[in-house]
XYZ file of C-alpha atoms in Angstrom:
361
model
C -150.701 72.290 184.767
C -148.985 69.380 183.942
C -151.502 68.667 180.775
C -150.150 72.302 179.390
C -146.938 72.097 179.868
C -146.578 68.554 178.134
C -148.777 70.220 175.310
C -146.356 73.084 174.738
C -143.394 71.763 174.136
C -142.178 73.529 171.663
C -141.363 72.947 167.483
C -138.956 72.754 164.994
C -138.342 72.809 161.509
C -138.090 71.175 158.286
C -137.861 73.213 155.677
C -140.273 76.546 155.826
C -142.861 74.151 157.917
C -142.952 74.358 161.616
C -143.746 71.015 162.949
C -143.999 69.505 167.110
C -141.475 67.924 168.968
C -142.414 64.407 169.407
C -144.518 63.961 172.657
C -144.152 61.182 174.709
C -147.068 59.797 175.135
C -147.270 58.968 171.336
C -143.798 57.628 171.871
C -144.848 55.694 174.576
C -147.750 53.890 172.324
C -144.951 53.601 169.642
C -142.744 52.022 171.669
C -145.672 49.828 173.526
C -147.297 48.423 169.501
C -143.643 47.387 168.794
C -142.728 45.220 171.606
C -146.038 43.728 171.501
C -146.112 43.275 167.871
C -142.781 41.261 168.767
C -144.906 39.209 171.245
C -147.783 38.065 169.567
C -145.794 36.599 166.782
C -144.260 34.823 169.112
C -146.604 33.120 171.189
C -149.144 32.902 168.425
C -146.667 29.605 167.299
C -148.206 27.893 170.973
C -152.071 29.295 170.444
C -153.211 26.113 168.774
C -150.653 23.764 170.764
C -153.470 23.724 173.622
C -156.854 21.760 173.465
C -159.446 23.462 172.904
C -161.838 24.739 175.925
C -158.979 24.187 178.314
C -157.562 26.930 180.392
C -154.147 26.970 178.693
C -155.523 27.237 175.529
C -157.955 30.024 176.283
C -155.576 32.167 177.526
C -153.586 32.193 174.882
C -156.371 32.700 173.232
C -157.404 35.448 175.278
C -153.667 37.218 175.494
C -153.338 36.386 171.299
C -156.920 38.244 170.656
C -156.840 40.719 172.807
C -153.542 41.995 171.927
C -154.621 42.284 168.014
C -155.256 46.204 168.131
C -151.149 46.588 166.953
C -151.207 47.592 163.538
C -154.746 48.814 163.982
C -152.342 51.033 166.966
C -149.409 51.320 164.489
C -152.086 53.607 161.589
C -153.712 55.656 164.389
C -150.558 56.900 164.996
C -149.475 57.265 161.951
C -152.559 59.538 161.092
C -152.164 61.419 164.559
C -148.560 62.257 163.583
C -148.999 62.947 160.204
C -151.542 65.798 161.355
C -150.000 67.176 164.581
C -146.925 67.509 163.319
C -148.482 70.044 160.823
C -147.367 67.090 157.722
C -150.313 67.839 155.594
C -148.818 71.203 155.263
C -146.034 69.492 153.555
C -146.365 69.230 149.588
C -147.463 66.321 148.079
C -145.046 65.018 146.095
C -142.274 66.316 148.735
C -143.956 63.574 151.484
C -144.315 61.273 149.024
C -140.822 61.584 148.005
C -139.983 61.692 152.440
C -141.998 58.824 152.749
C -140.458 56.885 149.690
C -136.824 56.800 151.042
C -137.809 55.960 154.500
C -140.566 53.684 154.154
C -140.083 52.047 150.772
C -136.623 51.824 150.842
C -135.947 50.365 153.715
C -138.976 47.232 152.715
C -136.951 46.408 148.867
C -133.887 45.682 151.233
C -136.087 43.649 154.279
C -138.001 41.946 151.066
C -135.030 40.999 149.063
C -133.171 39.460 152.614
C -136.156 37.781 153.422
C -136.641 36.299 150.256
C -132.673 34.890 149.920
C -133.553 33.621 152.917
C -136.007 31.918 151.813
C -134.281 30.568 148.655
C -131.777 28.945 151.041
C -133.978 27.472 153.185
C -137.090 26.452 151.347
C -135.467 26.429 148.467
C -137.926 29.370 147.480
C -137.023 29.861 143.458
C -135.932 32.942 141.448
C -139.744 33.767 140.106
C -140.316 37.274 139.368
C -144.436 37.166 139.005
C -144.570 35.503 142.265
C -141.845 37.672 143.439
C -144.006 41.108 141.976
C -146.591 40.367 143.481
C -145.699 39.115 147.171
C -143.684 42.435 146.752
C -146.730 44.228 145.948
C -148.942 42.494 148.565
C -146.610 42.389 151.431
C -147.474 38.445 151.544
C -144.334 37.118 151.725
C -143.746 36.740 155.418
C -146.605 37.387 157.377
C -145.724 41.040 158.982
C -144.978 42.903 155.458
C -148.224 43.450 154.583
C -148.165 46.688 156.635
C -146.266 48.477 154.655
C -147.708 48.612 151.234
C -150.614 49.394 153.409
C -149.678 51.842 155.106
C -148.233 53.284 152.118
C -151.751 53.601 151.130
C -152.400 56.287 152.983
C -149.710 58.016 152.659
C -150.648 57.677 148.457
C -154.244 58.974 149.424
C -153.344 62.058 151.836
C -154.867 64.665 149.251
C -158.102 62.618 150.490
C -157.945 61.995 153.984
C -156.854 65.739 154.409
C -159.752 67.233 152.950
C -162.287 64.877 155.011
C -160.226 65.868 158.138
C -160.034 69.345 157.272
C -163.637 70.064 155.645
C -165.849 66.926 158.006
C -167.149 67.283 161.018
C -165.612 64.917 163.107
C -169.506 63.966 165.119
C -170.554 62.769 161.691
C -167.270 61.266 159.784
C -166.232 59.118 162.882
C -169.172 57.051 163.411
C -169.609 56.876 159.159
C -166.373 55.366 159.167
C -167.008 52.981 161.349
C -169.608 51.610 160.249
C -168.102 51.883 156.553
C -165.238 49.907 157.708
C -167.494 46.514 158.835
C -169.264 46.635 156.196
C -165.513 46.503 153.606
C -164.327 43.985 156.148
C -167.206 41.890 155.825
C -168.647 42.550 152.282
C -165.629 43.891 150.204
C -164.502 40.630 148.492
C -168.271 38.876 148.384
C -168.934 42.762 146.141
C -165.719 42.341 143.832
C -166.478 38.419 143.509
C -170.107 39.720 142.042
C -168.724 42.378 139.823
C -165.587 39.809 138.898
C -167.412 36.301 138.910
C -164.395 34.737 137.999
C -162.000 36.900 140.274
C -161.501 35.761 144.372
C -160.083 38.394 146.030
C -157.510 37.331 148.946
C -156.122 40.312 150.136
C -159.522 42.168 152.259
C -156.826 42.253 155.003
C -154.011 44.758 153.396
C -155.647 47.414 151.956
C -157.251 50.865 153.015
C -160.951 49.802 153.604
C -160.135 47.577 156.150
C -158.232 50.319 158.616
C -160.326 53.435 157.452
C -161.918 54.354 160.737
C -158.406 53.864 162.536
C -156.801 56.466 160.338
C -159.500 58.508 159.937
C -160.119 58.609 164.115
C -156.059 59.015 164.718
C -156.127 62.038 161.901
C -159.558 63.859 164.241
C -157.026 63.432 166.658
C -154.038 64.933 165.791
C -155.728 67.958 164.031
C -157.245 68.311 167.168
C -154.477 66.957 169.153
C -155.277 69.265 172.873
C -158.801 69.243 172.770
C -158.982 65.444 172.500
C -156.447 64.741 175.339
C -158.774 67.371 177.525
C -161.369 65.717 176.815
C -160.058 62.653 177.433
C -159.124 63.502 181.248
C -162.625 65.155 182.027
C -164.374 61.805 180.955
C -161.661 59.050 181.891
C -164.407 57.726 184.125
C -166.804 57.100 181.211
C -164.054 56.074 178.991
C -162.946 53.399 181.398
C -166.592 52.202 181.850
C -167.130 51.974 178.284
C -163.656 50.265 177.513
C -164.890 47.575 180.100
C -168.221 46.809 179.007
C -167.116 46.471 175.158
C -164.026 44.246 176.705
C -166.586 42.239 178.426
C -168.784 41.623 175.434
C -165.560 40.928 172.767
C -164.242 38.514 175.512
C -167.798 36.837 175.983
C -167.726 36.352 172.052
C -164.358 35.641 171.595
C -164.122 32.658 173.946
C -167.566 31.029 171.787
C -166.451 31.649 168.641
C -162.785 30.216 169.187
C -164.341 27.388 171.381
C -166.334 26.538 168.358
C -169.491 27.015 170.862
C -171.012 28.437 168.138
C -169.548 31.047 164.838
C -170.120 34.777 165.939
C -170.767 36.079 162.091
C -170.115 39.589 163.359
C -167.250 38.888 164.932
C -164.921 41.350 163.107
C -167.764 44.061 164.038
C -166.944 43.640 167.217
C -163.239 42.870 167.004
C -163.293 46.741 165.769
C -165.384 47.882 168.449
C -162.614 46.521 170.950
C -159.811 48.069 169.632
C -161.033 51.458 169.288
C -161.585 51.261 172.899
C -158.578 49.965 173.646
C -156.048 52.133 171.752
C -158.818 55.181 173.282
C -157.867 53.441 176.812
C -154.505 53.468 176.101
C -153.406 57.505 175.019
C -154.816 57.818 178.301
C -152.706 55.670 180.195
C -150.202 56.907 178.148
C -150.874 60.418 178.394
C -150.848 59.659 182.437
C -147.577 57.878 182.343
C -145.538 58.103 179.483
C -143.412 62.002 180.930
C -142.067 59.752 183.241
C -141.582 56.127 181.614
C -139.962 57.726 178.648
C -137.556 59.798 180.651
C -136.698 56.734 183.311
C -135.900 53.936 180.866
C -133.587 55.831 178.528
C -134.111 52.838 175.833
C -137.415 53.334 174.943
C -136.378 56.530 173.083
C -134.223 54.761 171.540
C -136.164 51.879 170.594
C -139.230 54.749 169.889
C -137.095 56.210 167.077
C -135.443 52.261 165.619
C -139.340 51.073 165.486
C -139.647 50.751 162.111
C -136.088 48.435 161.743
C -137.209 46.697 164.345
C -141.069 46.377 162.824
C -138.992 44.895 159.671
C -136.473 42.371 160.968
C -137.552 40.524 164.192
C -139.279 37.874 162.062
C -135.806 37.249 160.855
C -134.351 36.835 163.888
C -137.466 34.793 164.924
C -136.700 32.638 162.118
C -133.242 32.180 163.479
C -134.478 31.307 166.896
C -136.486 28.622 165.264
C -133.439 27.063 163.567
C -132.054 26.955 167.304
C -135.001 25.480 168.616
C -135.003 22.588 165.020
C -131.293 22.062 164.910
C -131.228 21.282 169.338
C -134.223 19.549 168.990
C -136.334 20.985 171.604
C -140.329 20.725 171.122
C -141.780 22.192 174.318
C -144.239 24.617 173.911
C -142.702 26.556 176.871
C -139.182 26.029 176.819
C -139.450 27.234 172.878
C -141.537 30.615 173.905
C -138.955 31.163 176.767
C -136.007 30.805 173.725
C -137.757 32.998 171.302
C -138.011 35.678 173.787
C -134.493 35.828 175.401
C -133.624 35.628 171.544
C -135.757 37.469 169.422
C -136.113 40.982 171.455
C -132.441 41.503 172.531
C -130.683 40.621 169.295
C -133.536 42.267 167.657
C -133.976 45.734 169.207
C -129.474 45.325 169.963
C -128.815 45.349 166.213
C -131.823 47.500 164.922
C -130.763 50.219 167.290
C -127.519 50.445 166.357
C -128.599 50.487 162.738
C -130.496 53.500 163.265
C -127.704 55.100 165.270
C -125.295 54.565 162.088
C -127.333 55.658 159.292
C -128.627 59.170 161.670
C -124.986 59.806 162.814
C -124.193 60.315 158.597
């Protein structure tokens, strides 16, 4: 009964299109991914600070690799919300206009600010070809690639709509999982074979590397009630599958990152782990999100401001690094604590404040 009450919340209207209100479980996941991506970027400074095959090294490696589902999670959520909220019924060019305003314009502004900082801090030159290449690829700062990536998915929405509407998920999902794995492993090689003088360096930031996550998210959004009912009904099986994949992934992570031997299919194992982790997180979120999101009101604010938090948290992290440098702090543990207590509150507070300000206009 509780699940039905959650699933049958009212609708709101955007123009002539009725869309459903924010689901607490989706808001919870969005907030979780937002907070985790900051944590991943903070601990990444420490990952290779310890000798290989030591307890500290492995603790960091398992934490780091075990949490690297956030980008895929954002993509899955984006597709889920697109189909769940009936945005697929919004005319294409109107939707693209909305996305350019809400995603591309903040990205342009953030890119300019980061570049100015790099000019002042690292003596970057005003090289327009360099700027153009890094703007298109999102390569200026390590986290910005996500914005051009998600805009690629937005531009191809007619294709995703056709697939989700016309193809059975039982056939499409395994097909796209395999296709994604093949693209992850072989697309640069194929491109190089076709164009021998060209080396493709951006396989980690194009749609082919994340196809399965978007397609799965799209089917979830299109069949949301059915998906949640199946998830709850088969929760024990889902957990056992997740546990098995996690154990396999942990083993190959250990041998690969401790240089015992190179796991050539590691990316494929990682993809399966990410899918299983995201599905289990959906189940957890469905169970606890209504209580958690109501109990801790700040999480709702983080959810709404999450895009800005994602854009700007690295700038705050650079600020924290500058402080560490100025005070000569070299301890890994102390540096970690200082980054945590600076980056989280400063970024979250300022981004929530900014979001509320622009929404009040």
